[in-house]
């Protein structure tokens, strides 16, 4: 039987040392999206204010929160020798089956044709997330590099986000 824990809550990257303690043999997958898209998307969300989302009230604060979280993640991956596969969102969108196969191989799960029908499965499960309305849609590419439409908003942060682009 497969034992897979899926957690898509981005703030949980800050808990990676704890995850390593609980699941020492875990194979982790980091779904990375272009940092400009992540920051703009997070900034435009209407999150309930809490200790984590309070750092997203301005775009500048959102960028700083992203930098802090991703720096913590990168440092932890190195220090803890984590078994991490990084997958770019844009690559999943542009080359779905090979990229998802790579993810499945990393966690020891074989490809199944139902993987291609993720949106139909999501419709049955009715997810409750900030993006639940998107999960039930077929794969689309109009969210890739969306930041380019708002370039002037995020351009002041290019230099500070540059280390996270690759």
XYZ file of N, CA and C in Angstrom, residues 15 53 58 73 96 103 111 114 124 139-140 158 165:
39
model
N 8.257 24.329 8.331
C 8.244 23.216 9.283
C 9.072 22.027 8.803
N -0.244 35.228 7.610
C -0.683 36.052 6.482
C -0.535 37.551 6.757
N 1.152 44.095 2.192
C 1.668 44.891 1.081
C 2.458 43.954 0.177
N 13.716 27.277 3.771
C 13.590 25.993 3.076
C 14.935 25.570 2.481
N 3.104 17.926 -19.083
C 2.432 17.266 -17.966
C 2.895 15.835 -17.693
N 7.715 12.961 -10.901
C 7.259 13.099 -9.512
C 6.879 11.733 -8.956
N 2.846 5.370 -12.878
C 1.907 6.201 -13.645
C 0.586 5.457 -13.779
N -5.448 7.650 -14.720
C -6.336 8.519 -13.947
C -5.653 9.810 -13.491
N -15.093 15.292 -7.624
C -15.754 14.346 -6.724
C -15.385 14.608 -5.264
N -6.105 21.255 -17.054
C -4.834 21.973 -17.028
C -4.893 23.166 -17.974
N -4.372 24.295 -17.518
C -4.356 25.500 -18.347
C -3.039 26.216 -18.131
N 12.723 42.477 -8.388
C 13.433 41.504 -9.226
C 14.752 41.045 -8.603
N 14.580 32.329 -8.673
C 14.003 32.107 -9.994
C 14.360 30.726 -10.522
